[in-house]
XYZ file of C-alpha atoms in Angstrom:
595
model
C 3.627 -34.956 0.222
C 4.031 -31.766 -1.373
C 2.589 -30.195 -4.561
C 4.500 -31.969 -6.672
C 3.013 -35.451 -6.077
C 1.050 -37.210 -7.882
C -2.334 -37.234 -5.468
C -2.614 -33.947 -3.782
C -5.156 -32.407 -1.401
C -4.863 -29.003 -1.851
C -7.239 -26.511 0.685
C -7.582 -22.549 0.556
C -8.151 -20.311 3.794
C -9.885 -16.418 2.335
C -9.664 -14.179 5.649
C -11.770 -10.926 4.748
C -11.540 -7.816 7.526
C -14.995 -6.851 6.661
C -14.164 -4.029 9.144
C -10.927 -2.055 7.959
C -9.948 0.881 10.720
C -7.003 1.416 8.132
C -9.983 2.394 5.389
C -12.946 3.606 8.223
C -12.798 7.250 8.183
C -15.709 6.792 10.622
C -13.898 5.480 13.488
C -13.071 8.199 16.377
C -11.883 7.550 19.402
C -12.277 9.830 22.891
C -10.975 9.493 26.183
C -11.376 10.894 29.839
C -8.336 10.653 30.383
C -5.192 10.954 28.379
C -1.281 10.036 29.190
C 1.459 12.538 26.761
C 2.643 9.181 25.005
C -0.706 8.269 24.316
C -2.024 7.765 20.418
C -5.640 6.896 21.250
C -6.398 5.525 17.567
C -3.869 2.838 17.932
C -6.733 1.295 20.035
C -8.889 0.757 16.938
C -6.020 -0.358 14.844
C -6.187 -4.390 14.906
C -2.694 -3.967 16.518
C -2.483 -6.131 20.232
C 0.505 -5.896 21.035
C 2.737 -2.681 22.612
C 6.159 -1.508 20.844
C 7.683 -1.552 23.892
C 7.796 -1.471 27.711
C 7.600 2.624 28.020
C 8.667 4.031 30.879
C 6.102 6.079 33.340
C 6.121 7.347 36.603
C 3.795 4.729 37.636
C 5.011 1.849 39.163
C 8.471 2.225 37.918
C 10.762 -0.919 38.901
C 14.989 -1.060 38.482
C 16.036 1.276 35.720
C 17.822 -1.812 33.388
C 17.571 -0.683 30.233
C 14.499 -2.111 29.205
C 12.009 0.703 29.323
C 11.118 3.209 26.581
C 10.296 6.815 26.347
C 6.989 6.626 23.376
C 6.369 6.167 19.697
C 5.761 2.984 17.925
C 2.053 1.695 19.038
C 1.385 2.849 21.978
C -2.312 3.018 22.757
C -4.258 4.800 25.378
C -2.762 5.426 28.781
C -4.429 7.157 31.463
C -2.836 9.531 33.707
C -4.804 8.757 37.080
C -3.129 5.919 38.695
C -4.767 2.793 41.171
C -4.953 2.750 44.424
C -3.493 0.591 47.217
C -6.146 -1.826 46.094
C -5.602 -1.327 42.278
C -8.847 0.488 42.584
C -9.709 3.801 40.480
C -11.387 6.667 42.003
C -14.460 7.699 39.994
C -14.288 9.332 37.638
C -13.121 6.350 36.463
C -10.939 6.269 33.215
C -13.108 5.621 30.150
C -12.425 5.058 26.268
C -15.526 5.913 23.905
C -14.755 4.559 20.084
C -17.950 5.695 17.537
C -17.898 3.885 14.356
C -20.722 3.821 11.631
C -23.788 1.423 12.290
C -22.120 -2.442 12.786
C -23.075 -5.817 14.311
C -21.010 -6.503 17.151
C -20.357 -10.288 18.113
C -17.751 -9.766 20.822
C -16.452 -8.017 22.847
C -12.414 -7.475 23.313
C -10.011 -5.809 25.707
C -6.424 -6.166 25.544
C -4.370 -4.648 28.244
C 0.061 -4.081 27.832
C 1.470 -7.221 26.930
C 5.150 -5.627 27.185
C 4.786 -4.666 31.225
C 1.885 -7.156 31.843
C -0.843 -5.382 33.373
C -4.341 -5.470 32.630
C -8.129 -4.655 33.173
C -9.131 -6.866 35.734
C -12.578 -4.812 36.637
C -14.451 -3.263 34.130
C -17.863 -2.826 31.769
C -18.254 -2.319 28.253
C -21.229 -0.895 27.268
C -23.190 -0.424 23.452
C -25.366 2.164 22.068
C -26.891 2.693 19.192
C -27.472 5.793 17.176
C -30.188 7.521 19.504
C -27.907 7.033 22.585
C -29.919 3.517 23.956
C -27.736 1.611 25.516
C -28.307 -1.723 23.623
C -25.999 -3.975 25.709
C -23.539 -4.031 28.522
C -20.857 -6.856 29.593
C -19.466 -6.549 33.109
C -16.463 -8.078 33.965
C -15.140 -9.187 37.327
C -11.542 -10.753 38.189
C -9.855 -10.832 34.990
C -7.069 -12.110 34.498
C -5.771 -11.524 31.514
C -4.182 -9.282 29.005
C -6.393 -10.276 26.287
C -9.544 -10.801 27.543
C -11.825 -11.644 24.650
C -15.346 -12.994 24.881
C -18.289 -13.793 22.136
C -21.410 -12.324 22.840
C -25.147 -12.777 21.370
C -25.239 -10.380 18.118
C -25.727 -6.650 19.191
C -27.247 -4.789 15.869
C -26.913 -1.329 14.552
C -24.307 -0.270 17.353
C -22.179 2.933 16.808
C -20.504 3.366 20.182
C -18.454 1.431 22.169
C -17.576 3.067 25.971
C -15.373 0.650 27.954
C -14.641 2.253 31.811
C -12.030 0.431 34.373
C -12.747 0.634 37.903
C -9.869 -2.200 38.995
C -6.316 -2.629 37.497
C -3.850 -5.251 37.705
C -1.206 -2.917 39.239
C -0.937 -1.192 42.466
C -0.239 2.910 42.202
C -0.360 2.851 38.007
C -2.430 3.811 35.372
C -4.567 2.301 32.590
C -2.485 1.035 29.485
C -5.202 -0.385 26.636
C -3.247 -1.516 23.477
C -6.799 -2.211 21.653
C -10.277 -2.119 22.267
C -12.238 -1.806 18.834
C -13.492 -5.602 17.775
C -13.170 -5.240 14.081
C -15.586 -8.260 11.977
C -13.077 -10.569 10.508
C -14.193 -13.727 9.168
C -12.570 -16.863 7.538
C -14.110 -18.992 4.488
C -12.337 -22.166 4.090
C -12.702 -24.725 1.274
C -16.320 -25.616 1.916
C -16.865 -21.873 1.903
C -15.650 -20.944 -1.569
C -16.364 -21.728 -5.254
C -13.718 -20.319 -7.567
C -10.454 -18.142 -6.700
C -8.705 -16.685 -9.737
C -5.467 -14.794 -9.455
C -3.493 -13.039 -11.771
C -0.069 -11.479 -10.308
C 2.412 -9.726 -12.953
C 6.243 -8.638 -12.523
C 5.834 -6.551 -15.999
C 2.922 -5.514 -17.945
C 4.260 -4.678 -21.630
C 1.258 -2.688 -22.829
C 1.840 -2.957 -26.361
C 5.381 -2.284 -26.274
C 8.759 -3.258 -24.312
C 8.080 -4.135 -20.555
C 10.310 -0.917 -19.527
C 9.606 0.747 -16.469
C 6.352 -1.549 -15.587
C 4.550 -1.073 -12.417
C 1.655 -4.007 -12.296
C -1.314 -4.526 -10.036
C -2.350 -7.886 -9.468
C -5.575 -9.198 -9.074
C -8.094 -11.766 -7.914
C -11.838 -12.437 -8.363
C -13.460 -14.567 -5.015
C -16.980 -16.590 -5.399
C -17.944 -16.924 -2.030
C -20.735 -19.822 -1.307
C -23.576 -17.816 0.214
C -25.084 -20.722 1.943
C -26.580 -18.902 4.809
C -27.101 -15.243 2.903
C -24.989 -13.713 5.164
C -23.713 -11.301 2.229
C -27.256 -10.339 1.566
C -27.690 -6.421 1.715
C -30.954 -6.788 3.405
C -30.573 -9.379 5.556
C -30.804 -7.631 8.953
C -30.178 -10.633 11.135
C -26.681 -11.205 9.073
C -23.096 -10.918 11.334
C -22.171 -9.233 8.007
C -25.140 -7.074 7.905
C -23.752 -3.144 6.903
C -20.300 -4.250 6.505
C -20.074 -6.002 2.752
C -18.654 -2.939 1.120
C -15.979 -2.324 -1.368
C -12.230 -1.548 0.013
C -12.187 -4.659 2.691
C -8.841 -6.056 3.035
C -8.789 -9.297 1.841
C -5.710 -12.348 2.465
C -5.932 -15.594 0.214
C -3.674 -18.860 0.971
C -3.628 -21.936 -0.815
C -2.119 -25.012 1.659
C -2.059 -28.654 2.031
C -1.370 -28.592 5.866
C -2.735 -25.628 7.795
C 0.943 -25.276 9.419
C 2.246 -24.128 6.030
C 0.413 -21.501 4.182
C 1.283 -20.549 0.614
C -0.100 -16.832 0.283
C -1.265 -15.697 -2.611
C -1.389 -12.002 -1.966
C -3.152 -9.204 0.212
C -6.023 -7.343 -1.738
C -8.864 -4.968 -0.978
C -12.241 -5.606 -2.378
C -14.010 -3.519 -5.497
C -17.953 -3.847 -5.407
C -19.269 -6.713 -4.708
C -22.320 -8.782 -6.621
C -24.511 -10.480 -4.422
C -27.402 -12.230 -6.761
C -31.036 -12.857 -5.137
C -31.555 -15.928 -7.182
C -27.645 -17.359 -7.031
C -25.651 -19.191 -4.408
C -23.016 -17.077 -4.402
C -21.519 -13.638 -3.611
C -18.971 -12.408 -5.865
C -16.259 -9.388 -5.528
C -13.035 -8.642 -7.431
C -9.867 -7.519 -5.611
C -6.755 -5.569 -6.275
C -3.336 -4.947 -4.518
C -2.309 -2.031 -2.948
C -0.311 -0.781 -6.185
C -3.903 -0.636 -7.324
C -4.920 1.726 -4.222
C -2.298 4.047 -5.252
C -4.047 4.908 -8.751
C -6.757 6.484 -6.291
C -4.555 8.763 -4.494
C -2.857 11.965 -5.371
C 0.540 12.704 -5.423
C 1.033 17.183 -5.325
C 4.711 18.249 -3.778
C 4.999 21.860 -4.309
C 8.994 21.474 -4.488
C 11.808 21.058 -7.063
C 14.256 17.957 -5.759
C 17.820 18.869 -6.445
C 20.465 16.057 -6.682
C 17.791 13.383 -5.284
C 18.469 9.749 -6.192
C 15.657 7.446 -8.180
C 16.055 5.785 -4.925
C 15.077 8.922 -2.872
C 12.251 10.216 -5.284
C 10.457 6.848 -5.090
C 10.780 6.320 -1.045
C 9.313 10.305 -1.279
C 6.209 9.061 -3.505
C 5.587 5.870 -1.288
C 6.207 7.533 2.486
C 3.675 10.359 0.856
C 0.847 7.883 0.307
C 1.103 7.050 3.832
C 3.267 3.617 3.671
C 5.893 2.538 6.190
C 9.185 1.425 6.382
C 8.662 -1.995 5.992
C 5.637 -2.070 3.380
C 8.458 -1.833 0.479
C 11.896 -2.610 -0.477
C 13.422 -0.593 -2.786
C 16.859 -2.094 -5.160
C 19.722 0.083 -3.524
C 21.052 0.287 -7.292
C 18.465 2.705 -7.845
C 20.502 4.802 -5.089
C 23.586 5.381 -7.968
C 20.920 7.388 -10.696
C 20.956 10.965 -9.382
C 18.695 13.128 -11.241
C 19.577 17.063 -11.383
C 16.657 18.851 -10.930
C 12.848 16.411 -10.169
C 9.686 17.909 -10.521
C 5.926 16.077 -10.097
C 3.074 17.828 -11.706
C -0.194 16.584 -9.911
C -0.792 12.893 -10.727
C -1.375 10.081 -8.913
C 0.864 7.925 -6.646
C 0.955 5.055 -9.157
C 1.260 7.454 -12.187
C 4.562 8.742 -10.122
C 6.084 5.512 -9.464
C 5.400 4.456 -13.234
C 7.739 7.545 -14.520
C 9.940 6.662 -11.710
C 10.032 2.971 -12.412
C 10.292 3.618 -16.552
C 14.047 5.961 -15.885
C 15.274 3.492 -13.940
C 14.185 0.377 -16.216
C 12.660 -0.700 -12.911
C 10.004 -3.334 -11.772
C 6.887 -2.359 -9.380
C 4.712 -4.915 -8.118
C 3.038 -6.484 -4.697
C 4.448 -9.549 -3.718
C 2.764 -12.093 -1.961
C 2.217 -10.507 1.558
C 1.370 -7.086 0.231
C 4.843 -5.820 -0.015
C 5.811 -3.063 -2.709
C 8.465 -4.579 -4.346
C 10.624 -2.021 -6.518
C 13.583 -3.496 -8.585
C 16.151 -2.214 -10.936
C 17.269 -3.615 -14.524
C 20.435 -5.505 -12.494
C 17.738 -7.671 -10.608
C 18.799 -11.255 -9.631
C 16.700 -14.120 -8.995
C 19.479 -16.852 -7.281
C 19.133 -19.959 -8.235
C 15.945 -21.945 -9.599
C 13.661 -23.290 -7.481
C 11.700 -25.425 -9.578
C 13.094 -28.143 -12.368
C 10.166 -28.751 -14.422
C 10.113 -31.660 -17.161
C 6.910 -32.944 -19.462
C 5.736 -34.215 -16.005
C 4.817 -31.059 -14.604
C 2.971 -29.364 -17.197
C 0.012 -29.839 -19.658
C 1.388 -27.296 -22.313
C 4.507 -25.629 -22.941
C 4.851 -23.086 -25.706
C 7.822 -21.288 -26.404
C 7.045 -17.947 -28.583
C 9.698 -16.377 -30.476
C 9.052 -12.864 -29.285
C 9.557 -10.882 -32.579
C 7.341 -7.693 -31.869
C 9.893 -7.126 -29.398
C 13.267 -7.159 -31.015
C 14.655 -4.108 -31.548
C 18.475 -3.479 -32.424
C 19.062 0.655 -32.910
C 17.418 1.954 -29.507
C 17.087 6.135 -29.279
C 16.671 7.616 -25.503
C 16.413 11.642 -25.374
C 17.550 13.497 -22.154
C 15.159 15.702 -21.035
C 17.131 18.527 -18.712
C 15.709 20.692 -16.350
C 17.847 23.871 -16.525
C 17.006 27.238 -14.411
C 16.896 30.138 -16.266
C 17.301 33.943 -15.693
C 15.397 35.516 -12.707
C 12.185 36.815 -14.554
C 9.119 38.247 -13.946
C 6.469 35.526 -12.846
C 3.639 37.006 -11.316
C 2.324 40.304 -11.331
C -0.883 42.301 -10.075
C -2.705 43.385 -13.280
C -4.371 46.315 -11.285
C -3.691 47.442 -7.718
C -5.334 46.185 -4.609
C -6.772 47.762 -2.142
C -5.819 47.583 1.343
C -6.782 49.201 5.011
C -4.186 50.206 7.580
C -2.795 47.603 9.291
C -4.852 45.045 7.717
C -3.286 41.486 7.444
C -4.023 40.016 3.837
C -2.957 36.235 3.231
C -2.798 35.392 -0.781
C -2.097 32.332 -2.644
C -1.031 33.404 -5.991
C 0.073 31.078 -9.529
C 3.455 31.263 -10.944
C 3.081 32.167 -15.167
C 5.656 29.504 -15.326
C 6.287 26.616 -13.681
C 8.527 24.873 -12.154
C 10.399 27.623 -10.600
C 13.393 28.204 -8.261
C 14.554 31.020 -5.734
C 11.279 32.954 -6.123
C 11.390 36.071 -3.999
C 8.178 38.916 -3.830
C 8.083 42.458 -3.591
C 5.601 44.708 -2.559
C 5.286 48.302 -3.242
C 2.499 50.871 -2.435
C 0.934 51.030 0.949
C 1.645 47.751 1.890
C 4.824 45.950 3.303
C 5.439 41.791 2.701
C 5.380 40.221 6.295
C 6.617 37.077 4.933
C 6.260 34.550 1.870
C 6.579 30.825 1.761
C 7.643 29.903 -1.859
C 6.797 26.760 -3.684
C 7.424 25.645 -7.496
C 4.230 26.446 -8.418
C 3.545 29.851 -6.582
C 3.497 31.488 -3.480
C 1.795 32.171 -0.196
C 1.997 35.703 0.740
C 1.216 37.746 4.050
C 0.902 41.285 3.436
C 0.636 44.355 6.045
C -1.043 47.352 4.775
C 0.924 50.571 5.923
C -2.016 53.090 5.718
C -5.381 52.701 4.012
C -4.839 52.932 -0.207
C -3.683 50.216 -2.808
C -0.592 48.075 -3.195
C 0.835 45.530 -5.767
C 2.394 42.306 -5.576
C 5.072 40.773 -8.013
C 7.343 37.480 -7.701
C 10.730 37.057 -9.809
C 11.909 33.517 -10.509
C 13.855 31.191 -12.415
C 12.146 28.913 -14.620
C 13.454 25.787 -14.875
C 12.996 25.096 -18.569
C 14.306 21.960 -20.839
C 16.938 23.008 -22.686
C 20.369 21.487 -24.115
C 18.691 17.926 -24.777
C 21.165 15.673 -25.664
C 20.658 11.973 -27.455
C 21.862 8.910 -26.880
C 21.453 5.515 -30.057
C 22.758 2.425 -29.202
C 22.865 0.001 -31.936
C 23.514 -3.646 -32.747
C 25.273 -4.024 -36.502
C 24.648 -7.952 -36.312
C 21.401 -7.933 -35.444
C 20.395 -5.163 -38.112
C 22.102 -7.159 -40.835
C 19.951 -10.309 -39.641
C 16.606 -8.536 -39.132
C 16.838 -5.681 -40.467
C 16.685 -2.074 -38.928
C 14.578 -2.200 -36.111
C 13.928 1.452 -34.266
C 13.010 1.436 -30.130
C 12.557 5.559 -29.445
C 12.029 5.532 -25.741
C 9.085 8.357 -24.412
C 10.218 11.374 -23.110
C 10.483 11.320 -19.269
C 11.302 14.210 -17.262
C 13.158 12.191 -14.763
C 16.054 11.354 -17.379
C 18.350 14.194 -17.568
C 21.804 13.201 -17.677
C 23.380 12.037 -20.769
C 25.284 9.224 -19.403
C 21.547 8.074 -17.885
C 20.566 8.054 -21.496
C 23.021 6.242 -22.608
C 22.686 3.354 -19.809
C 19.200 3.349 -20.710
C 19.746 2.629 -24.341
C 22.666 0.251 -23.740
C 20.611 -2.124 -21.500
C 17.126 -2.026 -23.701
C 19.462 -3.501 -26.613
C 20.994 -5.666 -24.933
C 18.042 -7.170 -23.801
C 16.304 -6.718 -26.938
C 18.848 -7.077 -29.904
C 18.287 -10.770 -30.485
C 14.382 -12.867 -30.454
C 13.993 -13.865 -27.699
C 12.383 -17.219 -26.933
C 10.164 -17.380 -23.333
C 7.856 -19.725 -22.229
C 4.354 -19.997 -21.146
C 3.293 -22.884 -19.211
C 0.275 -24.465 -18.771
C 0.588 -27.039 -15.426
C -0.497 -28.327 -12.313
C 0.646 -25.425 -10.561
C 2.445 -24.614 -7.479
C 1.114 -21.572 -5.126
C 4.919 -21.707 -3.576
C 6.319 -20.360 -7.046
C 6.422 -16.284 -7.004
C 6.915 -13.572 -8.788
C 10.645 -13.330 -9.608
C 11.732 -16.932 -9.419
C 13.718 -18.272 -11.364
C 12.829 -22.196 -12.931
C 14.400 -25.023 -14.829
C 12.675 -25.681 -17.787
C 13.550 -29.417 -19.200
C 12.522 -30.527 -22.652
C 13.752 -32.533 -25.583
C 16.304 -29.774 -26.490
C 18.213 -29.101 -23.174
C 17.439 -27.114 -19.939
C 16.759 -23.510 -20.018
C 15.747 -21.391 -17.142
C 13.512 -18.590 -16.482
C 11.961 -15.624 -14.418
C 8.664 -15.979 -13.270
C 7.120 -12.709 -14.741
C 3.348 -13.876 -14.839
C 1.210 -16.086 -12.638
C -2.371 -17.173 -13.759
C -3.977 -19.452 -10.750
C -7.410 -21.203 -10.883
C -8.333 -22.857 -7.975
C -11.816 -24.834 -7.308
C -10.819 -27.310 -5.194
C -8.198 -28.086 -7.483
C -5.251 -26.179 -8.834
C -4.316 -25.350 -12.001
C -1.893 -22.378 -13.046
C -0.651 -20.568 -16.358
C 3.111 -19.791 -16.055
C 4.965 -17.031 -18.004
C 8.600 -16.804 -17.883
C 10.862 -14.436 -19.813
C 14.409 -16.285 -20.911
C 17.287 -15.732 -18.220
């Protein structure tokens, strides 16, 4: 039927990974036995499946081009193989994975799906924190990679030892892809009380949306029928395990073959009231997790791209290829000299985002979505007429037309080698002592630092960073020595300025100033003056975007562009803003900004 008809029977699905081994410092994993290619902590990583067939001395068929050599996920391997009955000889290979206290409700061991072998004898066994074993499920002739089976509810368990006396495979070893059950549940419609979303493209702040990184987010009232999110509640399969930081996926759907996502989020506190039916918790995208992590390079970046700098932010916080796209336009801004002080990952990306005139947001599988001013949405994929919506306003956006538009360049420049650190007194040193310091530039950034030491010391070698300098000093005979560093500052100097102005549009409105803020990431005058040339273009004339208020549409994202139809023509628009309500109906607030 679709959302667009006129009776609709529209469901949600909330999946919550109450345990995250992405988030759970607490999880370590041990083995008896451990294979070169090996990454034991893959096994606790929700990940079933290997990379690739990798290539051991075990078994080894036809050489056809198939096999692998390591990386990607990998998993434990042993290194003692099976006998001519698959059998192991004791000791037998074991995996231990601790874990802070947890309910455990099954119990699941996948083998490698890539060269199909597998446990086929084996026991897992659960202790708690004193060491007493609390449970233990044998298993005899599996046959399976994944063998998965529920169990009564084991409480307060904190390790997890699984041992393999029989394999699949005569003469190899043991290959587990995953072994740590992580507590995921699913709430469906019956489940839930309110979802609210709200996803953004650009946040303006006050001011023009340049440069906007956004976080979106969504608040979840859960039904707490049986008081499974009830702190106390020992006897709860959620019992030590509602905490903030849980990963959290929302879908809207009509049939359960076709999900709509609305985004991937990780959980804030939650409130759980005594007297109330429900638990509630607030969640935010990952954009939102970079805010709490710090971003400290100790180098200068010569000739990188925006491009460059912002893959170097998001690869630092740990993301992967593949968790963000980045507009390859960004690739033709090359900025001279880049320097971060300390700030956070987010804070980075917004400076990034705002000298590029660039777009940061989540999309709606938890994708980092970075796009330049030349963004295009393709065609629209949504005609919408009087039908559709409730409400339709069109504001005329006057507190953001602006028509003479001033952007200042900001250059780093190095300046002449000079003095930047210096021991105020003389330090003492014994013969043939080995000294390590960690001293502070006066100035900073700086490039081509280089130390000298005089006195009864000699410098055994230096590693030099923008900020300072790790020294290792040798002392030569027993008295004093001093240190001292030359540099060159890198300093802003020769700022150039760049106005772009509209003469029709100040005759019409008036003179109407934009100064964009200083960023250190805009050096180059011609940068400047691409800056100011696209903000008044985009900004010269009022501009009239729409805000909808409809039946909604969980298909329509971020970016999209729509047909607007109404009594005075068709106009169309990009999806910058998404406000969704959903109790067991749907109901959305849509704000586009003018194509």
């Amino acid at each position: 039927m679709g959302y667009n008809a006129s009776v609709r029977d529209i469901k949600c699905k909330v999946v919550v990974d109450f345990t995250s081994p992405f988030l759970d410092e607490s999880i370590t994993v041990t083995s008896t036995e451990v294979n070169r290619i090996a990454t034991l902590q893959q096994t606790a990583d929700s990940v079933t499946s290997m990379s690739a067939k990798y290539l051991l001395l075990d078994g080894l068929g036809t050489l056809d081009g198939t096999w692998c050599l390591g990386g990607g996920q990998v998993g434990w391997f042993g290194t003692s193989v099976s006998d001519a009955s698959a059998e192991f000889g004791t000791p037998y290979p074991s995996l231990t994975i601790t874990h802070t206290s947890r309910p455990i409700q099954s119990v699941k061991v996948v083998g490698d799906d890539k060269r199909n072998e597998y446990p086929v004898n084996f026991t897992v066994k659960l202790y708690d924190v004193s060491n007493t074993l609390l449970h233990t499920q044998t298993v005899t002739g599996n046959d399976a990679v994944i063998y998965s089976e529920a169990i009564d509810t084991v409480s307060a368990v904190v390790k997890q030892v699984l041992t393999i006396t029989k394999w699949s495979t005569v003469g190899t070893c043991v290959k587990i892809a995953e072994f740590y059950t992580s507590i995921q549940e699913i709430f469906l419609r019956d489940d839930i009380f309110q979802i609210n979303l709200l996803e953004e493209r650009e946040v303006s702040e006050g001011s023009l949306p340049i440069g906007s990184i956004s976080s979106n987010e969504i608040d979840i009232r859960f039904y707490n029928k049986d008081r499974i999110f009830d702190a106390g509640n020992t006897m709860s399969p959620l019992y030590g395990v509602v905490k903030p930081n849980r990963r959290v996926r929302v879908y809207l759907y009509e049939d359960e073959e076709d999900l709509s996502p609305l985004g991937v989020f990780w959980t804030g506190e939650w409130t759980v009231p005594e007297n109330a039916l429900w638990a509630q918790t607030t969640g935010r995208d990952r954009i939102s997790m970079l805010g709490q992590s710090t971003f400290s390079s100790g180098e200068v970046y010569e000739d990188y791209s925006l491009l460059d700098l912002f893959e170097l932010v998001l690869t630092d916080a740990g993301l992967e290829t593949g968790e963000y796209v980045i507009d390859t336009n960004l690739d033709l801004t090359t900025v001279p000299y880049a320097y971060f002080e300390s700030q956070s990952h987010r804070e980075a990306l917004r400076k990034l985002a705002e000298a590029g005139l660039a777009q940061v947001y989540c999309d709606r599988e938890g994708i980092i979505q970075i796009e330049g001013p030349e963004f295009s949405s393709g065609a629209s994929v949504l005609t919408m007429t009087s039908d559709h919506y409730f409400n339709k306003d069109n504001p005329t956006n006057w507190g953001t037309l602006y028509n003479y538009i001033i952007v200042d360049t900001q250059p780093l420049v190095p300046g002449s080698s000079e003095t930047v650190f210096v021991d105020i007194e003389a330090e003492t040193i014994d013969n043939a002592e080995v000294i390590t310091r960690l001293v502070y530039f006066n100035t900073v950034p700086c490039l081509n630092a280089s130390a000298t030491v005089t006195g009864n010391a000699v410098l055994t070698s230096a590693t030099y960073y923008s900020w300072g300098a790790s020294c290792v000093i040798t002392g030569t005979s027993t008295g004093t020595y001093t240190l001292s560093i030359t540099a060159e500052p890198l300093e802003i100097k020769n700022k150039q300025r760049s106005v772009a102005q509209d003469t029709t549009s100040i005759a019409e409105n008036g003179k109407l100033t934009y100064t964009f803020p200083g960023n250190p990431f805009v050096q180059t005058l011609a940068q400047a003056q691409a800056i100011s040339a696209s903000i008044l273009a985009s900004y010269k004339d009022p501009r009239r975007d729409v805000t909808l208020d409809w039946r909604g549409d969980p298909t329509i994202e971020l970016g999209d562009k729509i047909t607007v139809i109404d009594t005075y023509g068709n106009n169309d628009y990009i999806v910058v803003s998404n406000r969704i309500e959903y109790d067991g109906t749907l109901r959305e607030e849509t704000k586009g900004r003018k194509a």
